[in-house]
PDB file of C-alpha atoms in Angstrom:
ATOM      1  CA  UNK A 248      -2.190  39.947  37.491  1.00  0.00           C
ATOM      2  CA  UNK A 249      -1.874  41.644  40.921  1.00  0.00           C
ATOM      3  CA  UNK A 250      -0.782  45.267  40.754  1.00  0.00           C
ATOM      4  CA  UNK A 251       0.208  46.921  44.049  1.00  0.00           C
ATOM      5  CA  UNK A 252       0.187  50.726  44.128  1.00  0.00           C
ATOM      6  CA  UNK A 253       1.935  52.714  46.749  1.00  0.00           C
ATOM      7  CA  UNK A 254       3.741  55.969  47.459  1.00  0.00           C
ATOM      8  CA  UNK A 255       5.907  57.349  50.281  1.00  0.00           C
ATOM      9  CA  UNK A 256       3.663  60.352  50.893  1.00  0.00           C
ATOM     10  CA  UNK A 257       0.016  61.224  50.503  1.00  0.00           C
ATOM     11  CA  UNK A 258      -0.973  63.745  47.873  1.00  0.00           C
ATOM     12  CA  UNK A 259       1.037  62.110  45.140  1.00  0.00           C
ATOM     13  CA  UNK A 260      -2.025  61.412  42.981  1.00  0.00           C
ATOM     14  CA  UNK A 261      -1.604  57.689  43.525  1.00  0.00           C
ATOM     15  CA  UNK A 262      -5.233  56.767  43.991  1.00  0.00           C
ATOM     16  CA  UNK A 263      -6.688  58.971  41.213  1.00  0.00           C
ATOM     17  CA  UNK A 264      -3.957  57.910  38.743  1.00  0.00           C
ATOM     18  CA  UNK A 265      -4.263  54.221  39.656  1.00  0.00           C
ATOM     19  CA  UNK A 266      -8.056  54.391  39.333  1.00  0.00           C
ATOM     20  CA  UNK A 267      -7.673  55.889  35.891  1.00  0.00           C
ATOM     21  CA  UNK A 268      -5.331  53.144  34.843  1.00  0.00           C
ATOM     22  CA  UNK A 269      -7.833  50.623  36.134  1.00  0.00           C
ATOM     23  CA  UNK A 270     -10.606  52.341  34.156  1.00  0.00           C
ATOM     24  CA  UNK A 271      -8.455  52.299  30.996  1.00  0.00           C
ATOM     25  CA  UNK A 272      -7.727  48.547  31.436  1.00  0.00           C
ATOM     26  CA  UNK A 273     -11.462  47.933  31.675  1.00  0.00           C
ATOM     27  CA  UNK A 274     -12.034  49.916  28.457  1.00  0.00           C
ATOM     28  CA  UNK A 275      -9.566  47.568  26.783  1.00  0.00           C
ATOM     29  CA  UNK A 276     -11.838  44.664  27.713  1.00  0.00           C
ATOM     30  CA  UNK A 277     -10.176  43.440  30.915  1.00  0.00           C
ATOM     31  CA  UNK A 278     -12.218  42.452  33.936  1.00  0.00           C
ATOM     32  CA  UNK A 279     -10.726  44.744  36.612  1.00  0.00           C
ATOM     33  CA  UNK A 280     -10.951  44.741  40.419  1.00  0.00           C
ATOM     34  CA  UNK A 281      -9.816  47.780  42.471  1.00  0.00           C
ATOM     35  CA  UNK A 282      -9.109  46.874  46.093  1.00  0.00           C
ATOM     36  CA  UNK A 283      -8.848  49.810  48.547  1.00  0.00           C
ATOM     37  CA  UNK A 284      -6.052  48.796  50.946  1.00  0.00           C
ATOM     38  CA  UNK A 285      -5.449  52.445  52.044  1.00  0.00           C
ATOM     39  CA  UNK A 286      -6.386  51.390  55.562  1.00  0.00           C
ATOM     40  CA  UNK A 287      -5.938  54.860  57.053  1.00  0.00           C
ATOM     41  CA  UNK A 288      -7.997  56.680  54.387  1.00  0.00           C
ATOM     42  CA  UNK A 289     -10.110  54.308  52.243  1.00  0.00           C
ATOM     43  CA  UNK A 290     -11.582  56.974  49.883  1.00  0.00           C
ATOM     44  CA  UNK A 291     -11.362  55.375  46.416  1.00  0.00           C
ATOM     45  CA  UNK A 292     -15.195  55.472  46.293  1.00  0.00           C
ATOM     46  CA  UNK A 293     -14.959  59.214  45.777  1.00  0.00           C
ATOM     47  CA  UNK A 294     -12.765  58.910  42.652  1.00  0.00           C
ATOM     48  CA  UNK A 295     -15.245  56.464  41.061  1.00  0.00           C
ATOM     49  CA  UNK A 296     -18.021  58.845  42.147  1.00  0.00           C
ATOM     50  CA  UNK A 297     -20.023  56.174  43.890  1.00  0.00           C
ATOM     51  CA  UNK A 298     -22.823  56.888  46.249  1.00  0.00           C
ATOM     52  CA  UNK A 299     -20.901  57.542  49.499  1.00  0.00           C
ATOM     53  CA  UNK A 300     -24.209  57.650  51.453  1.00  0.00           C
ATOM     54  CA  UNK A 301     -24.524  53.919  50.999  1.00  0.00           C
ATOM     55  CA  UNK A 302     -22.226  52.730  53.796  1.00  0.00           C
ATOM     56  CA  UNK A 303     -23.333  49.550  55.450  1.00  0.00           C
ATOM     57  CA  UNK A 304     -21.263  49.092  58.595  1.00  0.00           C
ATOM     58  CA  UNK A 305     -18.876  46.212  58.846  1.00  0.00           C
ATOM     59  CA  UNK A 306     -18.882  45.185  55.194  1.00  0.00           C
ATOM     60  CA  UNK A 307     -15.571  46.490  53.977  1.00  0.00           C
ATOM     61  CA  UNK A 308     -12.037  45.132  53.809  1.00  0.00           C
ATOM     62  CA  UNK A 309     -11.069  46.139  57.365  1.00  0.00           C
ATOM     63  CA  UNK A 310     -13.813  43.884  58.766  1.00  0.00           C
ATOM     64  CA  UNK A 311     -12.972  41.026  56.409  1.00  0.00           C
ATOM     65  CA  UNK A 312      -9.208  41.083  56.986  1.00  0.00           C
ATOM     66  CA  UNK A 313      -9.656  41.078  60.776  1.00  0.00           C
ATOM     67  CA  UNK A 314     -11.880  38.061  60.591  1.00  0.00           C
ATOM     68  CA  UNK A 315     -14.937  39.922  61.830  1.00  0.00           C
ATOM     69  CA  UNK A 316     -17.235  39.343  58.794  1.00  0.00           C
ATOM     70  CA  UNK A 317     -17.965  37.321  55.733  1.00  0.00           C
ATOM     71  CA  UNK A 318     -17.007  38.090  52.174  1.00  0.00           C
ATOM     72  CA  UNK A 319     -16.004  41.775  51.600  1.00  0.00           C
ATOM     73  CA  UNK A 320     -18.353  44.004  49.778  1.00  0.00           C
ATOM     74  CA  UNK A 321     -17.857  44.654  46.083  1.00  0.00           C
ATOM     75  CA  UNK A 322     -19.449  47.421  43.985  1.00  0.00           C
ATOM     76  CA  UNK A 323     -20.060  47.419  40.268  1.00  0.00           C
ATOM     77  CA  UNK A 324     -18.600  50.842  39.265  1.00  0.00           C
ATOM     78  CA  UNK A 325     -20.420  50.944  35.890  1.00  0.00           C
ATOM     79  CA  UNK A 326     -23.778  50.370  37.538  1.00  0.00           C
ATOM     80  CA  UNK A 327     -23.409  52.527  40.651  1.00  0.00           C
ATOM     81  CA  UNK A 328     -21.344  55.549  39.636  1.00  0.00           C
ATOM     82  CA  UNK A 329     -23.230  58.900  39.652  1.00  0.00           C
ATOM     83  CA  UNK A 330     -21.528  59.916  36.348  1.00  0.00           C
ATOM     84  CA  UNK A 331     -23.932  59.386  33.499  1.00  0.00           C
ATOM     85  CA  UNK A 332     -21.232  59.009  30.848  1.00  0.00           C
ATOM     86  CA  UNK A 333     -19.660  56.177  32.868  1.00  0.00           C
ATOM     87  CA  UNK A 334     -23.034  54.389  33.103  1.00  0.00           C
ATOM     88  CA  UNK A 335     -23.164  54.281  29.311  1.00  0.00           C
ATOM     89  CA  UNK A 336     -20.629  51.442  29.276  1.00  0.00           C
ATOM     90  CA  UNK A 337     -19.513  50.326  25.847  1.00  0.00           C
ATOM     91  CA  UNK A 338     -20.367  46.676  25.117  1.00  0.00           C
ATOM     92  CA  UNK A 339     -16.649  45.762  24.634  1.00  0.00           C
ATOM     93  CA  UNK A 340     -15.726  46.912  28.199  1.00  0.00           C
ATOM     94  CA  UNK A 341     -14.743  44.507  30.923  1.00  0.00           C
ATOM     95  CA  UNK A 342     -16.012  44.592  34.464  1.00  0.00           C
ATOM     96  CA  UNK A 343     -14.803  47.323  36.853  1.00  0.00           C
ATOM     97  CA  UNK A 344     -15.471  46.512  40.499  1.00  0.00           C
ATOM     98  CA  UNK A 345     -14.410  48.266  43.702  1.00  0.00           C
ATOM     99  CA  UNK A 346     -13.733  46.441  46.945  1.00  0.00           C
ATOM    100  CA  UNK A 347     -13.976  49.300  49.521  1.00  0.00           C
ATOM    101  CA  UNK A 348     -12.539  49.632  52.939  1.00  0.00           C
ATOM    102  CA  UNK A 349     -14.625  50.378  55.991  1.00  0.00           C
ATOM    103  CA  UNK A 350     -15.143  54.121  56.380  1.00  0.00           C
ATOM    104  CA  UNK A 351     -13.230  55.169  59.490  1.00  0.00           C
ATOM    105  CA  UNK A 352     -11.540  51.747  59.756  1.00  0.00           C
ATOM    106  CA  UNK A 353      -8.073  53.143  60.437  1.00  0.00           C
ATOM    107  CA  UNK A 354      -4.696  51.510  60.203  1.00  0.00           C
ATOM    108  CA  UNK A 355      -4.168  48.098  61.877  1.00  0.00           C
ATOM    109  CA  UNK A 356      -1.140  45.857  62.369  1.00  0.00           C
ATOM    110  CA  UNK A 357      -0.618  43.115  59.705  1.00  0.00           C
ATOM    111  CA  UNK A 358      -1.142  40.208  62.095  1.00  0.00           C
ATOM    112  CA  UNK A 359      -0.633  36.558  61.082  1.00  0.00           C
ATOM    113  CA  UNK A 360      -4.383  36.102  61.272  1.00  0.00           C
ATOM    114  CA  UNK A 361      -4.898  38.605  58.451  1.00  0.00           C
ATOM    115  CA  UNK A 362      -2.560  36.831  56.041  1.00  0.00           C
ATOM    116  CA  UNK A 363      -4.919  33.934  55.475  1.00  0.00           C
ATOM    117  CA  UNK A 364      -7.994  35.999  54.536  1.00  0.00           C
ATOM    118  CA  UNK A 365      -5.846  38.263  52.422  1.00  0.00           C
ATOM    119  CA  UNK A 366      -4.382  35.290  50.472  1.00  0.00           C
ATOM    120  CA  UNK A 367      -7.882  33.900  49.957  1.00  0.00           C
ATOM    121  CA  UNK A 368      -9.064  37.261  48.599  1.00  0.00           C
ATOM    122  CA  UNK A 369      -6.099  37.665  46.215  1.00  0.00           C
ATOM    123  CA  UNK A 370      -6.484  34.135  44.925  1.00  0.00           C
ATOM    124  CA  UNK A 371     -10.190  34.596  44.385  1.00  0.00           C
ATOM    125  CA  UNK A 372      -9.601  37.839  42.497  1.00  0.00           C
ATOM    126  CA  UNK A 373      -6.879  36.217  40.415  1.00  0.00           C
ATOM    127  CA  UNK A 374      -9.385  33.641  39.266  1.00  0.00           C
ATOM    128  CA  UNK A 375     -12.227  36.127  38.679  1.00  0.00           C
ATOM    129  CA  UNK A 376     -10.439  39.191  37.206  1.00  0.00           C
ATOM    130  CA  UNK A 377      -7.768  39.816  34.592  1.00  0.00           C
ATOM    131  CA  UNK A 378      -6.135  42.590  36.666  1.00  0.00           C
ATOM    132  CA  UNK A 379      -6.459  43.436  40.323  1.00  0.00           C
ATOM    133  CA  UNK A 380      -5.204  46.759  41.548  1.00  0.00           C
ATOM    134  CA  UNK A 381      -4.426  46.939  45.234  1.00  0.00           C
ATOM    135  CA  UNK A 382      -4.164  50.584  46.412  1.00  0.00           C
ATOM    136  CA  UNK A 383      -1.936  50.531  49.479  1.00  0.00           C
ATOM    137  CA  UNK A 384      -1.553  53.097  52.208  1.00  0.00           C
ATOM    138  CA  UNK A 385       1.237  55.689  51.810  1.00  0.00           C
ATOM    139  CA  UNK A 386       4.647  55.177  53.408  1.00  0.00           C
ATOM    140  CA  UNK A 387       6.067  52.094  55.164  1.00  0.00           C
ATOM    141  CA  UNK A 388       2.576  50.946  56.141  1.00  0.00           C
ATOM    142  CA  UNK A 389       0.955  47.870  57.563  1.00  0.00           C
ATOM    143  CA  UNK A 390      -0.779  47.474  54.192  1.00  0.00           C
ATOM    144  CA  UNK A 391       2.581  47.038  52.452  1.00  0.00           C
ATOM    145  CA  UNK A 392       3.706  44.513  55.100  1.00  0.00           C
ATOM    146  CA  UNK A 393       0.506  42.523  54.617  1.00  0.00           C
ATOM    147  CA  UNK A 394       0.872  42.528  50.816  1.00  0.00           C
ATOM    148  CA  UNK A 395       4.502  41.394  50.970  1.00  0.00           C
ATOM    149  CA  UNK A 396       3.785  38.683  53.545  1.00  0.00           C
ATOM    150  CA  UNK A 397       0.813  37.380  51.591  1.00  0.00           C
ATOM    151  CA  UNK A 398       2.402  37.043  48.159  1.00  0.00           C
ATOM    152  CA  UNK A 399       5.478  35.303  49.514  1.00  0.00           C
ATOM    153  CA  UNK A 400       3.233  32.255  50.036  1.00  0.00           C
ATOM    154  CA  UNK A 401       3.912  29.382  47.645  1.00  0.00           C
ATOM    155  CA  UNK A 402       0.486  29.628  45.998  1.00  0.00           C
ATOM    156  CA  UNK A 403       1.481  32.970  44.494  1.00  0.00           C
ATOM    157  CA  UNK A 404       4.724  31.589  42.975  1.00  0.00           C
ATOM    158  CA  UNK A 405       3.261  31.626  39.383  1.00  0.00           C
ATOM    159  CA  UNK A 406       1.250  34.856  39.754  1.00  0.00           C
ATOM    160  CA  UNK A 407       2.209  37.934  37.733  1.00  0.00           C
ATOM    161  CA  UNK A 408       2.850  40.674  40.270  1.00  0.00           C
ATOM    162  CA  UNK A 409       3.650  44.318  39.633  1.00  0.00           C
ATOM    163  CA  UNK A 410       4.498  47.164  42.046  1.00  0.00           C
ATOM    164  CA  UNK A 411       3.798  50.724  41.011  1.00  0.00           C
ATOM    165  CA  UNK A 412       5.391  53.432  43.146  1.00  0.00           C
ATOM    166  CA  UNK A 413       3.992  56.909  42.583  1.00  0.00           C
ATOM    167  CA  UNK A 414       5.833  60.181  43.342  1.00  0.00           C
ATOM    168  CA  UNK A 415       5.438  63.817  42.408  1.00  0.00           C
ATOM    169  CA  UNK A 416       8.185  65.589  40.449  1.00  0.00           C
ATOM    170  CA  UNK A 417       9.876  67.354  43.345  1.00  0.00           C
ATOM    171  CA  UNK A 418      13.129  66.833  45.255  1.00  0.00           C
ATOM    172  CA  UNK A 419      11.414  65.925  48.414  1.00  0.00           C
ATOM    173  CA  UNK A 420       9.265  63.238  46.798  1.00  0.00           C
ATOM    174  CA  UNK A 421      12.178  61.701  44.812  1.00  0.00           C
ATOM    175  CA  UNK A 422      14.362  61.329  47.880  1.00  0.00           C
ATOM    176  CA  UNK A 423      11.477  59.988  50.001  1.00  0.00           C
ATOM    177  CA  UNK A 424      10.430  57.458  47.266  1.00  0.00           C
ATOM    178  CA  UNK A 425      14.003  56.179  46.966  1.00  0.00           C
ATOM    179  CA  UNK A 426      14.002  55.570  50.750  1.00  0.00           C
ATOM    180  CA  UNK A 427      10.626  53.843  50.605  1.00  0.00           C
ATOM    181  CA  UNK A 428      11.988  51.317  48.116  1.00  0.00           C
ATOM    182  CA  UNK A 429      15.743  51.108  48.705  1.00  0.00           C
ATOM    183  CA  UNK A 430      16.098  52.281  52.323  1.00  0.00           C
ATOM    184  CA  UNK A 431      17.184  50.123  55.258  1.00  0.00           C
ATOM    185  CA  UNK A 432      13.514  49.646  56.178  1.00  0.00           C
ATOM    186  CA  UNK A 433      12.191  49.957  52.606  1.00  0.00           C
ATOM    187  CA  UNK A 434      10.178  47.582  50.448  1.00  0.00           C
ATOM    188  CA  UNK A 435      13.147  45.691  49.201  1.00  0.00           C
ATOM    189  CA  UNK A 436      14.648  45.128  52.665  1.00  0.00           C
ATOM    190  CA  UNK A 437      11.322  44.218  54.186  1.00  0.00           C
ATOM    191  CA  UNK A 438      10.489  41.868  51.362  1.00  0.00           C
ATOM    192  CA  UNK A 439      13.850  40.071  51.644  1.00  0.00           C
ATOM    193  CA  UNK A 440      13.275  39.634  55.382  1.00  0.00           C
ATOM    194  CA  UNK A 441       9.948  38.004  54.685  1.00  0.00           C
ATOM    195  CA  UNK A 442      11.391  35.574  52.097  1.00  0.00           C
ATOM    196  CA  UNK A 443      11.248  37.388  48.809  1.00  0.00           C
ATOM    197  CA  UNK A 444      14.285  37.188  46.526  1.00  0.00           C
ATOM    198  CA  UNK A 445      15.432  40.803  46.558  1.00  0.00           C
ATOM    199  CA  UNK A 446      16.479  41.129  42.897  1.00  0.00           C
ATOM    200  CA  UNK A 447      13.182  39.519  41.684  1.00  0.00           C
ATOM    201  CA  UNK A 448      11.143  41.929  43.863  1.00  0.00           C
ATOM    202  CA  UNK A 449      13.188  44.890  42.501  1.00  0.00           C
ATOM    203  CA  UNK A 450      12.407  43.701  38.929  1.00  0.00           C
ATOM    204  CA  UNK A 451       8.690  43.951  39.620  1.00  0.00           C
ATOM    205  CA  UNK A 452       8.889  47.629  40.707  1.00  0.00           C
ATOM    206  CA  UNK A 453       8.312  50.571  38.369  1.00  0.00           C
ATOM    207  CA  UNK A 454       7.788  54.254  39.110  1.00  0.00           C
ATOM    208  CA  UNK A 455       5.111  56.665  37.983  1.00  0.00           C
ATOM    209  CA  UNK A 456       5.704  60.378  38.064  1.00  0.00           C
ATOM    210  CA  UNK A 457       2.576  62.364  38.797  1.00  0.00           C
ATOM    211  CA  UNK A 458       1.737  66.049  38.232  1.00  0.00           C
ATOM    212  CA  UNK A 459       4.766  66.554  35.962  1.00  0.00           C
ATOM    213  CA  UNK A 460       5.020  69.977  34.266  1.00  0.00           C
ATOM    214  CA  UNK A 461       5.203  70.069  30.463  1.00  0.00           C
ATOM    215  CA  UNK A 462       8.711  69.428  29.151  1.00  0.00           C
ATOM    216  CA  UNK A 463      10.710  70.836  26.287  1.00  0.00           C
ATOM    217  CA  UNK A 464      10.040  74.307  24.854  1.00  0.00           C
ATOM    218  CA  UNK A 465       6.605  74.383  26.588  1.00  0.00           C
ATOM    219  CA  UNK A 466       8.171  74.024  30.096  1.00  0.00           C
ATOM    220  CA  UNK A 467       8.697  77.790  30.512  1.00  0.00           C
ATOM    221  CA  UNK A 468       5.783  78.975  28.430  1.00  0.00           C
ATOM    222  CA  UNK A 469       4.157  82.072  29.864  1.00  0.00           C
ATOM    223  CA  UNK A 470       6.961  82.873  32.235  1.00  0.00           C
ATOM    224  CA  UNK A 471       9.557  85.671  32.249  1.00  0.00           C
ATOM    225  CA  UNK A 472      12.829  84.592  30.638  1.00  0.00           C
ATOM    226  CA  UNK A 473      14.612  84.379  33.971  1.00  0.00           C
ATOM    227  CA  UNK A 474      11.816  82.192  35.361  1.00  0.00           C
ATOM    228  CA  UNK A 475      11.837  79.923  32.310  1.00  0.00           C
ATOM    229  CA  UNK A 476      15.588  79.468  32.546  1.00  0.00           C
ATOM    230  CA  UNK A 477      15.386  78.675  36.276  1.00  0.00           C
ATOM    231  CA  UNK A 478      12.561  76.161  35.705  1.00  0.00           C
ATOM    232  CA  UNK A 479      14.511  74.340  32.965  1.00  0.00           C
ATOM    233  CA  UNK A 480      17.503  74.143  35.334  1.00  0.00           C
ATOM    234  CA  UNK A 481      15.301  72.703  38.088  1.00  0.00           C
ATOM    235  CA  UNK A 482      13.872  70.082  35.739  1.00  0.00           C
ATOM    236  CA  UNK A 483      17.392  69.074  34.704  1.00  0.00           C
ATOM    237  CA  UNK A 484      18.399  68.826  38.346  1.00  0.00           C
ATOM    238  CA  UNK A 485      15.390  66.623  39.099  1.00  0.00           C
ATOM    239  CA  UNK A 486      16.291  64.208  36.269  1.00  0.00           C
ATOM    240  CA  UNK A 487      19.841  63.955  37.687  1.00  0.00           C
ATOM    241  CA  UNK A 488      18.496  63.391  41.219  1.00  0.00           C
ATOM    242  CA  UNK A 489      16.052  60.681  40.017  1.00  0.00           C
ATOM    243  CA  UNK A 490      18.797  58.851  38.189  1.00  0.00           C
ATOM    244  CA  UNK A 491      21.119  59.015  41.166  1.00  0.00           C
ATOM    245  CA  UNK A 492      18.407  57.525  43.353  1.00  0.00           C
ATOM    246  CA  UNK A 493      17.531  54.704  40.946  1.00  0.00           C
ATOM    247  CA  UNK A 494      14.249  56.349  39.906  1.00  0.00           C
ATOM    248  CA  UNK A 495      15.486  57.263  36.378  1.00  0.00           C
ATOM    249  CA  UNK A 496      14.179  56.306  32.961  1.00  0.00           C
ATOM    250  CA  UNK A 497      15.229  52.641  33.158  1.00  0.00           C
ATOM    251  CA  UNK A 498      12.707  51.958  35.929  1.00  0.00           C
ATOM    252  CA  UNK A 499      10.070  54.509  34.846  1.00  0.00           C
ATOM    253  CA  UNK A 500       6.735  53.152  33.676  1.00  0.00           C
ATOM    254  CA  UNK A 501       5.506  56.621  32.713  1.00  0.00           C
ATOM    255  CA  UNK A 502       4.525  60.121  33.702  1.00  0.00           C
ATOM    256  CA  UNK A 503       1.260  61.952  34.112  1.00  0.00           C
ATOM    257  CA  UNK A 504       1.143  65.646  33.265  1.00  0.00           C
ATOM    258  CA  UNK A 505      -0.013  68.352  35.719  1.00  0.00           C
ATOM    259  CA  UNK A 506      -3.758  68.595  34.941  1.00  0.00           C
ATOM    260  CA  UNK A 507      -6.320  70.835  36.628  1.00  0.00           C
ATOM    261  CA  UNK A 508      -9.007  68.204  36.618  1.00  0.00           C
ATOM    262  CA  UNK A 509      -6.865  65.601  38.382  1.00  0.00           C
ATOM    263  CA  UNK A 510      -5.599  68.227  40.814  1.00  0.00           C
ATOM    264  CA  UNK A 511      -8.976  69.765  41.797  1.00  0.00           C
ATOM    265  CA  UNK A 512     -11.615  67.175  40.961  1.00  0.00           C
ATOM    266  CA  UNK A 513      -9.780  63.808  41.339  1.00  0.00           C
ATOM    267  CA  UNK A 514     -12.023  61.887  38.900  1.00  0.00           C
ATOM    268  CA  UNK A 515     -11.847  59.271  36.084  1.00  0.00           C
ATOM    269  CA  UNK A 516     -10.935  61.069  32.891  1.00  0.00           C
ATOM    270  CA  UNK A 517     -12.973  60.056  29.886  1.00  0.00           C
ATOM    271  CA  UNK A 518     -12.061  60.822  26.258  1.00  0.00           C
ATOM    272  CA  UNK A 519     -15.059  63.199  26.260  1.00  0.00           C
ATOM    273  CA  UNK A 520     -13.511  65.210  29.087  1.00  0.00           C
ATOM    274  CA  UNK A 521     -10.597  66.071  26.745  1.00  0.00           C
ATOM    275  CA  UNK A 522     -12.278  66.117  23.272  1.00  0.00           C
ATOM    276  CA  UNK A 523     -15.910  67.170  23.926  1.00  0.00           C
ATOM    277  CA  UNK A 524     -16.029  69.042  27.247  1.00  0.00           C
ATOM    278  CA  UNK A 525     -12.358  70.091  26.915  1.00  0.00           C
ATOM    279  CA  UNK A 526     -11.912  70.386  30.678  1.00  0.00           C
ATOM    280  CA  UNK A 527      -8.956  67.987  30.698  1.00  0.00           C
ATOM    281  CA  UNK A 528      -5.764  68.061  28.580  1.00  0.00           C
ATOM    282  CA  UNK A 529      -5.512  65.590  25.735  1.00  0.00           C
ATOM    283  CA  UNK A 530      -1.910  64.852  26.800  1.00  0.00           C
ATOM    284  CA  UNK A 531      -3.175  63.672  30.246  1.00  0.00           C
ATOM    285  CA  UNK A 532      -5.683  61.226  28.786  1.00  0.00           C
ATOM    286  CA  UNK A 533      -3.006  59.959  26.346  1.00  0.00           C
ATOM    287  CA  UNK A 534      -0.581  59.464  29.246  1.00  0.00           C
ATOM    288  CA  UNK A 535      -3.102  57.461  31.178  1.00  0.00           C
ATOM    289  CA  UNK A 536      -3.849  55.272  28.212  1.00  0.00           C
ATOM    290  CA  UNK A 537      -0.115  54.738  27.664  1.00  0.00           C
ATOM    291  CA  UNK A 538       0.283  53.652  31.338  1.00  0.00           C
ATOM    292  CA  UNK A 539      -2.556  51.153  30.923  1.00  0.00           C
ATOM    293  CA  UNK A 540      -0.814  49.739  27.830  1.00  0.00           C
ATOM    294  CA  UNK A 541       2.588  49.650  29.534  1.00  0.00           C
ATOM    295  CA  UNK A 542       1.176  47.619  32.461  1.00  0.00           C
ATOM    296  CA  UNK A 543       1.064  44.504  30.272  1.00  0.00           C
ATOM    297  CA  UNK A 544       3.762  45.435  27.760  1.00  0.00           C
ATOM    298  CA  UNK A 545       6.688  43.068  28.238  1.00  0.00           C
ATOM    299  CA  UNK A 546       9.145  45.668  27.104  1.00  0.00           C
ATOM    300  CA  UNK A 547       8.174  47.932  30.013  1.00  0.00           C
ATOM    301  CA  UNK A 548       9.244  45.191  32.473  1.00  0.00           C
ATOM    302  CA  UNK A 549      12.434  43.998  30.856  1.00  0.00           C
ATOM    303  CA  UNK A 550      15.369  43.891  33.203  1.00  0.00           C
ATOM    304  CA  UNK A 551      17.868  46.454  32.166  1.00  0.00           C
TER     305      UNK A 551
END
C-alpha cells in the first residue's frame, strides 16, 4: 500500500501525525517505510529522533530523484533512534525504515526524468514493505505533481493507494484544504489532467483533523460561561463549514486531539508516554491507534 500524506499549509501536524501512524502500523507487525518527500523541508528525522549529525552529502531522495546518485539512503528507525524505549522493539513489531531527503535540498520541478526513478523506488518499496508512507510537501507542490504523475503509470494499476490530507480545526485551514483538493488547480484537477480518473482519485482521499480541541461537555471546561458558549458555537460553525466544503464526516478518516507533547515536542507517542510517564493524553494515543487501524479498514474507505 502506498499512502501519500499532504496538507495545504505547514504547521498542520502532518509529519508528526503521519510518523505516529507509521509507528503504530509497525507495532501491528507491518513492515513500514517512511519516505520524506517534503522537498522544501525534509525534517522527518527529527520526529523519529535519529542522529541528525549523521548527514552524508548526496545520499538522500533529492539526489536520487534527480539522477545524481545511486540508491537512496534508508535508516532503520528501531536501531538508530536516540530514544531508548523505541530501541527496545517488541519481537512482534515489523520493520520501520526512513528514507530521508537531502538536508538543504530544496524544492525542485517534477521533471520527466524524475518520474522513472520515482516509479522504481515506489515499486521496490511495494515489494519490500507492507505500507509505504510518502510525506509530501505542503500546498500545491512539485512533490504532489511527481506523486500523481508516477502512480498514473500502468504498473501501479493494481496498487492500493491512499491519500491523507491533514488540516487543523480552523476556518482558514478548512477553506485552504478544500481548495487544495477540489480547487481549479487542486489535486483532483491536476490528477485528471495527468490521466487519473477523477472519481477514483477522489475515493482514495480521506481527511485527518489535527490539534482538535476536546468535544462535548469538555469543550468549554475551565472557561467562563460566555467563553464556553462562544467556543461551542465556533465548533458547530466549523462542522458546518467542513461539511459545506466536502471535508465532513463522510470523508473523515479521524481526528487527533490537541496534545501538548505533539505541539511542543513533535515526537512518536508510546503507550508509556500516556500510561507511565503521563506526559501525553491517553485520548491522543488512542486516536493515533484508531487512525492506524482505519488505514486498512475497508469500511473507512467505502464510497458513500
